[in-house]
Amino acid sequence: MKTVSSLSDLRAARLSLKGTVALVPTMGYLHEGHLSLIRQAKADCERVIVSIFVNPTQFGPNEDLSNYPRDLERDLNLIQPLGVDLAWTPSAEVMYPPGYQTWVEVEALSRPLEGAMRPGHFRGVTTVMAKLFNAAQPDKAYFGQKDAQQAAVIRQMTRDLNFPIEIVICPTMREADGLAMSSRNEYLNADERQAATVLFRALSAAKEAYEAGEREGEAIRRKMKEVLVREPLAQMQYVSCADYDTLEELAVIKGKVLLSMAVFFGKTRLIDNFVVG
Ligand code: AMP
């Protein structure tokens, strides 16, 4: 496995990769969720590039950019045995040199849910993703269903900007008790870690209601809230029952639906989702 940081080294290394090339973009501090994307990429493509970059432009001013967990050596040791060809670890200066002034923005899909709670977040995500795509020139790029809106926004951007890249969405990897794997789980203390299963429990309750025939969006949202309020360490930020394609809140459920939520445990903000229908 080759590791490169500069754009010129990345380009030279990319030119030497023949056959179909996968890109798995990450912010590092890798866990089994990331590794599952890499395994899928490896199964589908002849060559795999993993980028590790904590993208400053997708963090708000009061978010966790400076505390975001980082351990590059550990990450490289985790991905090497998976047969990754190229690890790309650019610095913020490489991605955003002085004078940087170009942004990529997806409009409607970026507005609700995470976009409403984290102004500017998706502008940072789509900008960095367009830059990663341009530099790495992959045939396919791999993302997790865990970040459902991010996947939808990137799919839209790829289509709108004519990137000749197939976007592949992989299932959410979970701990044995249902908690979705996330680099941010690292912030939780023991009590919060236990309480954090409430996201899975609330989503499961909503799914059960759906499967029992409930089709009123508000009743499904209420179901999730009822479970969340019973967990004293959990501070709900939002729950949503939205159309899978448009991400608009539903009064009456039809077709494929995204059930999602954001919940604080102290300063740690976790998100999770299920797709039903
Ligand atoms: P991140 O490093 O958090 O930016 O995540 C990098 C990629 O891994 C994104 O496409 C995420 O959606 C995906 N990912 C994160 N957590 C999980 C998980 N638990 N299961 C599957 N994919 C995940």
XYZ file of C-alpha atoms and ligand atoms in Angstrom:
300
model
C 0.000 0.000 0.000
C 1.307 3.387 -1.039
C 0.569 6.447 1.109
C 0.590 9.925 -0.448
C -0.270 13.408 0.789
C 0.387 15.922 -1.981
C -1.802 16.331 -5.076
C 1.113 15.699 -7.434
C 1.955 12.402 -5.688
C -1.728 11.428 -5.723
C -1.961 12.119 -9.468
C 1.191 10.158 -10.230
C -0.014 7.225 -8.118
C -3.489 7.363 -9.687
C -2.008 7.233 -13.207
C -0.213 4.023 -12.329
C -3.463 2.298 -11.238
C -4.928 0.303 -14.115
C -8.410 -1.209 -14.232
C -11.507 -0.135 -12.291
C -10.740 2.147 -9.364
C -12.797 2.591 -6.189
C -12.602 5.576 -3.845
C -13.622 5.265 -0.190
C -13.632 8.762 1.353
C -13.245 8.879 5.156
C -12.333 11.264 7.946
C -10.199 8.605 9.610
C -10.365 7.081 13.091
C -11.564 4.050 11.203
C -13.943 1.427 12.529
C -15.715 -1.626 11.158
C -18.217 0.605 9.308
C -15.414 2.141 7.228
C -13.761 -1.248 6.756
C -17.026 -2.695 5.407
C -17.018 -0.012 2.667
C -13.417 -0.890 1.819
C -14.240 -4.617 1.645
C -17.161 -3.921 -0.697
C -14.939 -1.653 -2.835
C -12.290 -4.366 -2.987
C -14.893 -6.950 -4.036
C -16.220 -4.691 -6.827
C -13.090 -3.013 -8.219
C -9.549 -3.916 -9.165
C -7.956 -1.019 -7.264
C -8.966 0.772 -4.076
C -8.052 4.278 -2.929
C -8.940 5.317 0.631
C -8.820 9.012 1.477
C -8.369 10.081 5.076
C -9.094 13.769 5.575
C -10.870 15.558 8.415
C -12.534 18.174 6.221
C -12.611 21.477 8.133
C -15.239 23.095 5.878
C -17.989 20.676 6.905
C -17.682 21.565 10.602
C -19.606 24.514 12.060
C -17.843 27.060 14.300
C -19.143 25.390 17.482
C -18.610 21.818 16.346
C -15.913 19.276 17.163
C -13.265 19.913 14.452
C -10.366 20.415 16.886
C -11.401 17.453 19.077
C -12.278 15.106 16.223
C -10.418 11.829 16.958
C -7.337 11.245 14.788
C -4.836 8.374 14.662
C -3.313 8.060 11.211
C -0.867 5.296 12.088
C -3.639 3.121 13.495
C -5.812 3.829 10.435
C -3.063 2.839 7.993
C -2.444 -0.372 9.936
C -6.157 -1.204 9.759
C -6.518 -0.728 6.003
C -3.238 -2.233 4.795
C -4.339 -5.867 5.350
C -7.525 -5.229 3.343
C -5.534 -4.865 0.129
C -5.928 -1.093 -0.267
C -3.660 0.135 -3.073
C -3.415 3.792 -2.178
C -4.038 5.787 1.000
C -4.413 9.501 0.345
C -3.933 11.676 3.407
C -3.954 15.311 2.270
C -3.512 18.195 4.712
C -6.015 21.064 4.992
C -3.434 23.260 3.202
C -3.360 20.891 0.228
C -7.163 20.867 -0.048
C -7.739 24.541 0.796
C -4.641 26.588 -0.028
C -4.627 30.321 0.808
C -7.027 32.184 -1.491
C -9.353 29.213 -1.918
C -12.802 30.447 -3.054
C -14.810 27.819 -4.953
C -17.789 25.952 -3.474
C -20.192 23.260 -4.610
C -23.722 23.373 -3.246
C -26.676 21.020 -3.720
C -29.832 23.034 -3.053
C -33.088 21.407 -1.864
C -31.674 18.090 -0.592
C -29.145 19.915 1.615
C -31.775 21.994 3.417
C -33.754 19.725 5.810
C -32.596 17.422 8.627
C -28.807 17.626 9.080
C -28.680 20.661 6.797
C -31.142 22.566 8.985
C -29.226 21.722 12.170
C -25.746 22.194 10.706
C -25.768 25.262 8.414
C -23.040 25.013 5.784
C -22.307 21.362 6.574
C -23.311 19.931 3.203
C -21.650 22.783 1.307
C -18.420 21.590 2.917
C -19.213 17.942 2.192
C -20.082 18.434 -1.480
C -17.146 20.772 -2.056
C -14.623 18.336 -0.616
C -16.246 15.404 -2.383
C -16.062 17.175 -5.762
C -12.368 17.854 -5.073
C -11.708 14.252 -4.020
C -13.539 12.956 -7.101
C -11.600 15.268 -9.436
C -8.264 14.347 -7.933
C -8.757 10.595 -7.532
C -10.866 10.026 -10.690
C -12.545 6.853 -9.392
C -15.006 4.699 -11.329
C -17.015 4.030 -8.169
C -17.203 5.772 -4.783
C -18.440 4.119 -1.581
C -20.558 5.690 1.157
C -22.431 4.465 4.230
C -26.209 4.441 4.698
C -25.399 5.626 8.244
C -25.145 9.156 6.780
C -28.288 8.836 4.663
C -28.688 12.493 3.736
C -25.006 12.795 2.871
C -25.384 9.828 0.524
C -28.453 11.419 -1.099
C -26.745 14.803 -1.498
C -23.611 13.251 -3.014
C -25.663 11.132 -5.394
C -27.467 14.301 -6.531
C -24.209 16.243 -6.945
C -22.661 13.409 -8.958
C -25.645 13.381 -11.293
C -25.924 17.176 -11.562
C -22.215 17.748 -12.278
C -21.852 14.778 -14.653
C -19.174 13.002 -12.664
C -18.721 9.648 -14.452
C -18.740 7.884 -11.088
C -21.096 5.255 -9.689
C -22.141 6.008 -6.120
C -22.453 2.835 -4.033
C -24.282 2.979 -0.696
C -23.391 0.283 1.875
C -25.435 -0.817 4.919
C -24.889 0.630 8.404
C -22.572 -1.450 10.596
C -23.700 -1.686 14.211
C -22.346 -2.787 17.578
C -23.918 -5.921 19.085
C -26.438 -3.779 21.008
C -27.553 -1.902 17.903
C -25.550 1.321 18.257
C -24.400 2.452 14.810
C -20.610 2.491 14.622
C -19.211 6.027 14.521
C -15.889 7.701 15.216
C -17.875 10.008 17.527
C -18.871 7.077 19.810
C -15.337 7.539 21.140
C -16.515 10.696 22.995
C -19.146 8.836 25.073
C -18.515 7.984 28.723
C -19.690 4.574 29.999
C -23.176 5.788 31.012
C -23.673 7.699 27.769
C -22.485 4.704 25.776
C -25.185 2.594 27.386
C -27.824 5.278 26.875
C -26.822 5.677 23.211
C -28.623 2.456 22.272
C -31.777 4.584 22.532
C -31.397 5.664 18.888
C -31.624 2.047 17.744
C -34.468 1.370 20.171
C -36.452 4.399 18.994
C -35.933 3.536 15.324
C -36.913 -0.078 16.006
C -40.125 1.057 17.733
C -40.998 3.242 14.732
C -40.264 0.414 12.322
C -42.456 -1.921 14.364
C -45.313 0.583 14.252
C -44.845 0.892 10.480
C -44.880 -2.872 10.105
C -48.042 -3.057 12.196
C -49.708 -0.805 9.627
C -49.178 2.745 10.960
C -49.010 5.164 8.017
C -49.345 8.546 9.714
C -46.000 10.387 9.713
C -46.749 12.220 12.950
C -47.636 8.992 14.764
C -44.299 7.483 13.673
C -42.392 10.586 14.846
C -44.291 10.480 18.153
C -43.310 6.821 18.584
C -39.606 7.705 18.276
C -39.942 10.677 20.662
C -41.693 8.501 23.274
C -38.701 6.168 23.417
C -36.156 9.028 23.431
C -37.759 10.988 26.298
C -37.578 7.911 28.536
C -33.755 8.032 28.339
C -32.588 10.735 30.765
C -29.090 11.146 29.225
C -30.499 11.663 25.724
C -31.370 15.153 24.420
C -33.331 14.835 21.211
C -32.469 17.359 18.484
C -34.873 16.091 15.826
C -36.764 13.017 14.699
C -37.951 12.676 11.142
C -40.189 10.505 9.017
C -39.426 11.703 5.493
C -39.742 10.674 1.886
C -36.597 8.696 0.971
C -35.986 10.571 -2.278
C -36.958 14.176 -1.479
C -36.293 14.085 2.310
C -39.525 16.045 2.839
C -41.457 15.298 6.042
C -44.451 13.061 5.408
C -47.988 13.519 6.712
C -49.028 10.197 5.212
C -46.467 7.482 4.509
C -46.200 6.198 0.950
C -43.363 4.297 -0.705
C -39.816 4.301 0.639
C -39.347 6.244 3.869
C -36.313 7.493 5.793
C -36.727 7.401 9.566
C -33.913 9.449 11.101
C -32.855 11.339 14.180
C -30.118 13.342 15.867
C -29.612 13.023 19.619
C -27.146 14.657 22.013
C -25.479 12.846 24.914
C -23.760 15.694 26.717
C -21.795 17.411 23.949
C -21.723 14.329 21.707
C -24.167 14.407 18.819
C -25.155 11.072 17.269
C -27.298 10.382 14.206
C -28.914 7.198 12.959
C -31.606 6.070 10.522
C -33.640 3.174 9.191
C -35.183 2.870 5.742
C -38.628 1.264 5.558
C -41.072 0.582 2.774
P -16.698 9.437 8.211
O -15.274 9.038 8.439
O -17.526 9.493 9.446
O -16.813 10.679 7.349
O -17.343 8.269 7.353
C -16.770 7.862 6.136
C -17.741 6.972 5.413
O -18.026 5.832 6.227
C -19.090 7.648 5.138
O -19.550 7.270 3.855
C -19.971 7.096 6.222
O -21.342 7.085 5.881
C -19.428 5.692 6.359
N -19.775 5.136 7.666
C -19.607 5.725 8.874
N -20.098 4.939 9.849
C -20.608 3.844 9.239
C -21.270 2.659 9.714
N -21.513 2.462 11.007
N -21.636 1.731 8.796
C -21.406 1.921 7.469
N -20.796 3.022 6.969
C -20.398 3.960 7.845
